[in-house]
Amino acid sequence: PDSCRCQDPDTSGARTVYVDVGGVDAPGRGSITLPYRTGAYAVDPSRLAPGDTVIFNDTTSGGTGHTPFRYLCGDANPELSGNACNGVGATAPCGTASAPITLTCASARQCEFNQTGADPAFEVGGCQYIITAGITGTAVDVPGVDVGGPNHTLYFHDARQLTVRGTLAWRNNRCGNNHGLALINVTDSLIEEN
């Protein structure tokens, strides 16, 4: 109807940063020709802001993938904190309704995150307005690895207003109660084509 006025996100100051397993985590990097090495460095709140996009370059399937990645904006669903990220234990910023943060692969499902045991291959928690697209996570069977917590391959938890699109999870750790794709305490979100 005419009364509905949709607005485009305010991305006037938005940046795109790149991550590659052959990159270097250092100031002055993050471009397509001089990428960062790790997602953890790229998404630090001092370097990433609402509206930004992080592009993970492609890796060789079964080869050296990206190290396990944790994107934590707090320790609770923002819906429980007045729709604001509480920042407890945060390693990354929340997006906003008008400027979500995007985490994506250079080519759909061609950037692989490798789980090596007790941690998820790719984790997003305590966040809102985060878009993930084309992420691939792999794990291995690790007998005896049961740390009493979740070590799902792709793990989204305590979050709202997420878009999880086009992910691929395979070879989850079958030695525990682990899932390829786990969404726990996630509300008001779009999950599609996974």
GROMACS .gro file of C-alpha atoms in nm:
model
  194
    1PRO     CA    1   0.000   0.000   0.000
    2ASP     CA    2   0.095   0.363  -0.041
    3SER     CA    3   0.128   0.399   0.337
    4CYS     CA    4   0.424   0.157   0.340
    5ARG     CA    5   0.748   0.343   0.281
    6CYS     CA    6   1.046   0.112   0.267
    7GLN     CA    7   1.387   0.271   0.310
    8ASP     CA    8   1.718   0.159   0.171
    9PRO     CA    9   1.988   0.091   0.431
   10ASP     CA   10   2.212   0.386   0.518
   11THR     CA   11   2.541   0.253   0.387
   12SER     CA   12   2.708   0.587   0.314
   13GLY     CA   13   3.012   0.499   0.525
   14ALA     CA   14   3.002   0.125   0.456
   15ARG     CA   15   3.323  -0.057   0.372
   16THR     CA   16   3.407  -0.393   0.223
   17VAL     CA   17   3.698  -0.582   0.377
   18TYR     CA   18   3.857  -0.904   0.255
   19VAL     CA   19   3.994  -1.207   0.439
   20ASP     CA   20   4.222  -1.467   0.281
   21VAL     CA   21   4.414  -1.759   0.435
   22GLY     CA   22   4.728  -1.613   0.273
   23GLY     CA   23   4.667  -1.259   0.404
   24VAL     CA   24   4.825  -1.072   0.695
   25ASP     CA   25   4.651  -0.934   1.004
   26ALA     CA   26   4.797  -0.584   1.020
   27PRO     CA   27   4.683  -0.221   1.002
   28GLY     CA   28   4.641  -0.079   0.652
   29ARG     CA   29   4.519  -0.407   0.508
   30GLY     CA   30   4.178  -0.559   0.435
   31SER     CA   31   4.161  -0.467   0.066
   32ILE     CA   32   4.110  -0.718  -0.213
   33THR     CA   33   4.483  -0.702  -0.297
   34LEU     CA   34   4.606  -0.688   0.066
   35PRO     CA   35   4.354  -0.896   0.264
   36TYR     CA   36   4.351  -0.976   0.634
   37ARG     CA   37   4.438  -1.333   0.732
   38THR     CA   38   4.167  -1.404   0.991
   39GLY     CA   39   3.804  -1.317   1.033
   40ALA     CA   40   3.866  -1.243   1.401
   41TYR     CA   41   4.096  -0.955   1.308
   42ALA     CA   42   3.863  -0.824   1.038
   43VAL     CA   43   3.552  -0.809   1.259
   44ASP     CA   44   3.708  -0.647   1.564
   45PRO     CA   45   3.475  -0.361   1.668
   46SER     CA   46   3.759  -0.112   1.616
   47ARG     CA   47   3.770  -0.207   1.245
   48LEU     CA   48   3.412  -0.308   1.156
   49ALA     CA   49   3.094  -0.102   1.173
   50PRO     CA   50   2.726  -0.141   1.084
   51GLY     CA   51   2.677  -0.151   0.708
   52ASP     CA   52   3.017  -0.311   0.642
   53THR     CA   53   3.069  -0.632   0.443
   54VAL     CA   54   3.335  -0.895   0.511
   55ILE     CA   55   3.422  -1.113   0.211
   56PHE     CA   56   3.606  -1.437   0.279
   57ASN     CA   57   3.809  -1.543  -0.024
   58ASP     CA   58   3.766  -1.891  -0.167
   59THR     CA   59   3.959  -2.186  -0.027
   60THR     CA   60   4.036  -2.529  -0.167
   61SER     CA   61   3.779  -2.788  -0.062
   62GLY     CA   62   3.942  -3.034   0.175
   63GLY     CA   63   4.254  -2.818   0.186
   64THR     CA   64   4.351  -2.533   0.411
   65GLY     CA   65   4.035  -2.350   0.502
   66HIS     CA   66   3.969  -2.049   0.717
   67THR     CA   67   4.031  -2.101   1.089
   68PRO     CA   68   3.725  -2.139   1.314
   69PHE     CA   69   3.536  -1.810   1.319
   70ARG     CA   70   3.347  -1.657   1.612
   71TYR     CA   71   3.129  -1.349   1.570
   72LEU     CA   72   3.002  -1.262   1.917
   73CYS     CA   73   2.812  -0.939   1.994
   74GLY     CA   74   2.713  -1.035   2.348
   75ASP     CA   75   2.598  -1.325   2.559
   76ALA     CA   76   2.218  -1.294   2.522
   77ASN     CA   77   1.956  -1.250   2.253
   78PRO     CA   78   1.923  -0.872   2.197
   79GLU     CA   79   1.547  -0.919   2.226
   80LEU     CA   80   1.605  -0.973   2.601
   81SER     CA   81   1.804  -0.647   2.630
   82GLY     CA   82   1.560  -0.399   2.480
   83ASN     CA   83   1.665  -0.496   2.124
   84ALA     CA   84   2.025  -0.393   2.186
   85CYS     CA   85   2.336  -0.607   2.192
   86ASN     CA   86   2.465  -0.624   2.549
   87GLY     CA   87   2.832  -0.644   2.452
   88VAL     CA   88   2.927  -0.900   2.719
   89GLY     CA   89   3.225  -1.091   2.579
   90ALA     CA   90   3.183  -0.919   2.242
   91THR     CA   91   3.437  -0.979   1.967
   92ALA     CA   92   3.235  -0.800   1.696
   93PRO     CA   93   2.971  -0.528   1.653
   94CYS     CA   94   2.599  -0.567   1.590
   95GLY     CA   95   2.444  -0.441   1.272
   96THR     CA   96   2.141  -0.212   1.268
   97ALA     CA   97   1.807  -0.230   1.090
   98SER     CA   98   1.922   0.028   0.834
   99ALA     CA   99   2.281  -0.099   0.810
  100PRO     CA  100   2.320  -0.475   0.862
  101ILE     CA  101   2.663  -0.636   0.863
  102THR     CA  102   2.723  -0.894   0.590
  103LEU     CA  103   2.956  -1.196   0.618
  104THR     CA  104   2.990  -1.373   0.284
  105CYS     CA  105   3.213  -1.575   0.053
  106ALA     CA  106   3.372  -1.437  -0.262
  107SER     CA  107   3.200  -1.726  -0.444
  108ALA     CA  108   2.896  -1.901  -0.296
  109ARG     CA  109   2.993  -2.198  -0.078
  110GLN     CA  110   3.358  -2.178  -0.185
  111CYS     CA  111   3.506  -2.041   0.138
  112GLU     CA  112   3.541  -2.320   0.387
  113PHE     CA  113   3.570  -2.287   0.764
  114ASN     CA  114   3.732  -2.586   0.931
  115GLN     CA  115   3.638  -2.712   1.274
  116THR     CA  116   3.917  -2.902   1.442
  117GLY     CA  117   3.748  -3.027   1.757
  118ALA     CA  118   3.580  -2.844   2.041
  119ASP     CA  119   3.478  -2.517   1.873
  120PRO     CA  120   3.227  -2.450   1.596
  121ALA     CA  121   3.368  -2.390   1.249
  122PHE     CA  122   3.153  -2.074   1.218
  123GLU     CA  123   2.962  -1.913   1.506
  124VAL     CA  124   2.738  -1.606   1.539
  125GLY     CA  125   2.597  -1.527   1.885
  126GLY     CA  126   2.433  -1.247   2.081
  127CYS     CA  127   2.387  -1.042   1.763
  128GLN     CA  128   2.124  -0.872   1.553
  129TYR     CA  129   2.105  -0.758   1.190
  130ILE     CA  130   2.375  -0.992   1.059
  131ILE     CA  131   2.355  -1.143   0.709
  132THR     CA  132   2.555  -1.457   0.629
  133ALA     CA  133   2.563  -1.588   0.274
  134GLY     CA  134   2.734  -1.882   0.106
  135ILE     CA  135   2.934  -2.000   0.410
  136THR     CA  136   3.063  -2.360   0.416
  137GLY     CA  137   3.161  -2.532   0.739
  138THR     CA  138   3.332  -2.867   0.782
  139ALA     CA  139   3.425  -3.072   1.085
  140VAL     CA  140   3.594  -3.400   1.162
  141ASP     CA  141   3.510  -3.685   1.395
  142VAL     CA  142   3.701  -3.626   1.719
  143PRO     CA  143   3.648  -3.915   1.960
  144GLY     CA  144   3.642  -3.809   2.323
  145VAL     CA  145   3.589  -3.439   2.251
  146ASP     CA  146   3.293  -3.348   2.466
  147VAL     CA  147   3.350  -3.015   2.633
  148GLY     CA  148   2.998  -2.998   2.770
  149GLY     CA  149   2.907  -2.721   2.527
  150PRO     CA  150   2.798  -2.697   2.168
  151ASN     CA  151   3.048  -2.763   1.896
  152HIS     CA  152   2.813  -2.762   1.601
  153THR     CA  153   2.969  -2.699   1.260
  154LEU     CA  154   2.766  -2.382   1.181
  155TYR     CA  155   2.625  -2.241   1.505
  156PHE     CA  156   2.388  -1.944   1.538
  157HIS     CA  157   2.257  -1.867   1.886
  158ASP     CA  158   2.100  -1.605   2.112
  159ALA     CA  159   2.034  -1.372   1.820
  160ARG     CA  160   1.759  -1.191   1.632
  161GLN     CA  161   1.709  -1.044   1.287
  162LEU     CA  162   1.961  -1.277   1.121
  163THR     CA  163   1.961  -1.381   0.758
  164VAL     CA  164   2.130  -1.719   0.707
  165ARG     CA  165   2.132  -1.791   0.336
  166GLY     CA  166   2.300  -2.052   0.118
  167THR     CA  167   2.514  -2.222   0.384
  168LEU     CA  168   2.656  -2.571   0.354
  169ALA     CA  169   2.763  -2.781   0.651
  170TRP     CA  170   2.919  -3.122   0.618
  171ARG     CA  171   3.121  -3.381   0.807
  172ASN     CA  172   2.996  -3.279   1.150
  173ASN     CA  173   3.167  -3.439   1.452
  174ARG     CA  174   2.958  -3.753   1.489
  175CYS     CA  175   3.128  -3.841   1.819
  176GLY     CA  176   2.908  -3.593   2.007
  177ASN     CA  177   2.556  -3.454   1.986
  178ASN     CA  178   2.657  -3.205   1.719
  179HIS     CA  179   2.471  -3.068   1.420
  180GLY     CA  180   2.580  -2.938   1.084
  181LEU     CA  181   2.358  -2.630   1.118
  182ALA     CA  182   2.227  -2.534   1.463
  183LEU     CA  183   2.003  -2.237   1.547
  184ILE     CA  184   1.936  -2.202   1.919
  185ASN     CA  185   1.740  -1.911   2.073
  186VAL     CA  186   1.729  -1.735   1.735
  187THR     CA  187   1.421  -1.516   1.677
  188ASP     CA  188   1.271  -1.307   1.396
  189SER     CA  189   1.517  -1.440   1.140
  190LEU     CA  190   1.522  -1.562   0.780
  191ILE     CA  191   1.681  -1.900   0.715
  192GLU     CA  192   1.675  -2.007   0.350
  193GLU     CA  193   1.843  -2.216   0.080
  194ASN     CA  194   2.071  -2.401   0.322
   0.00000   0.00000   0.00000
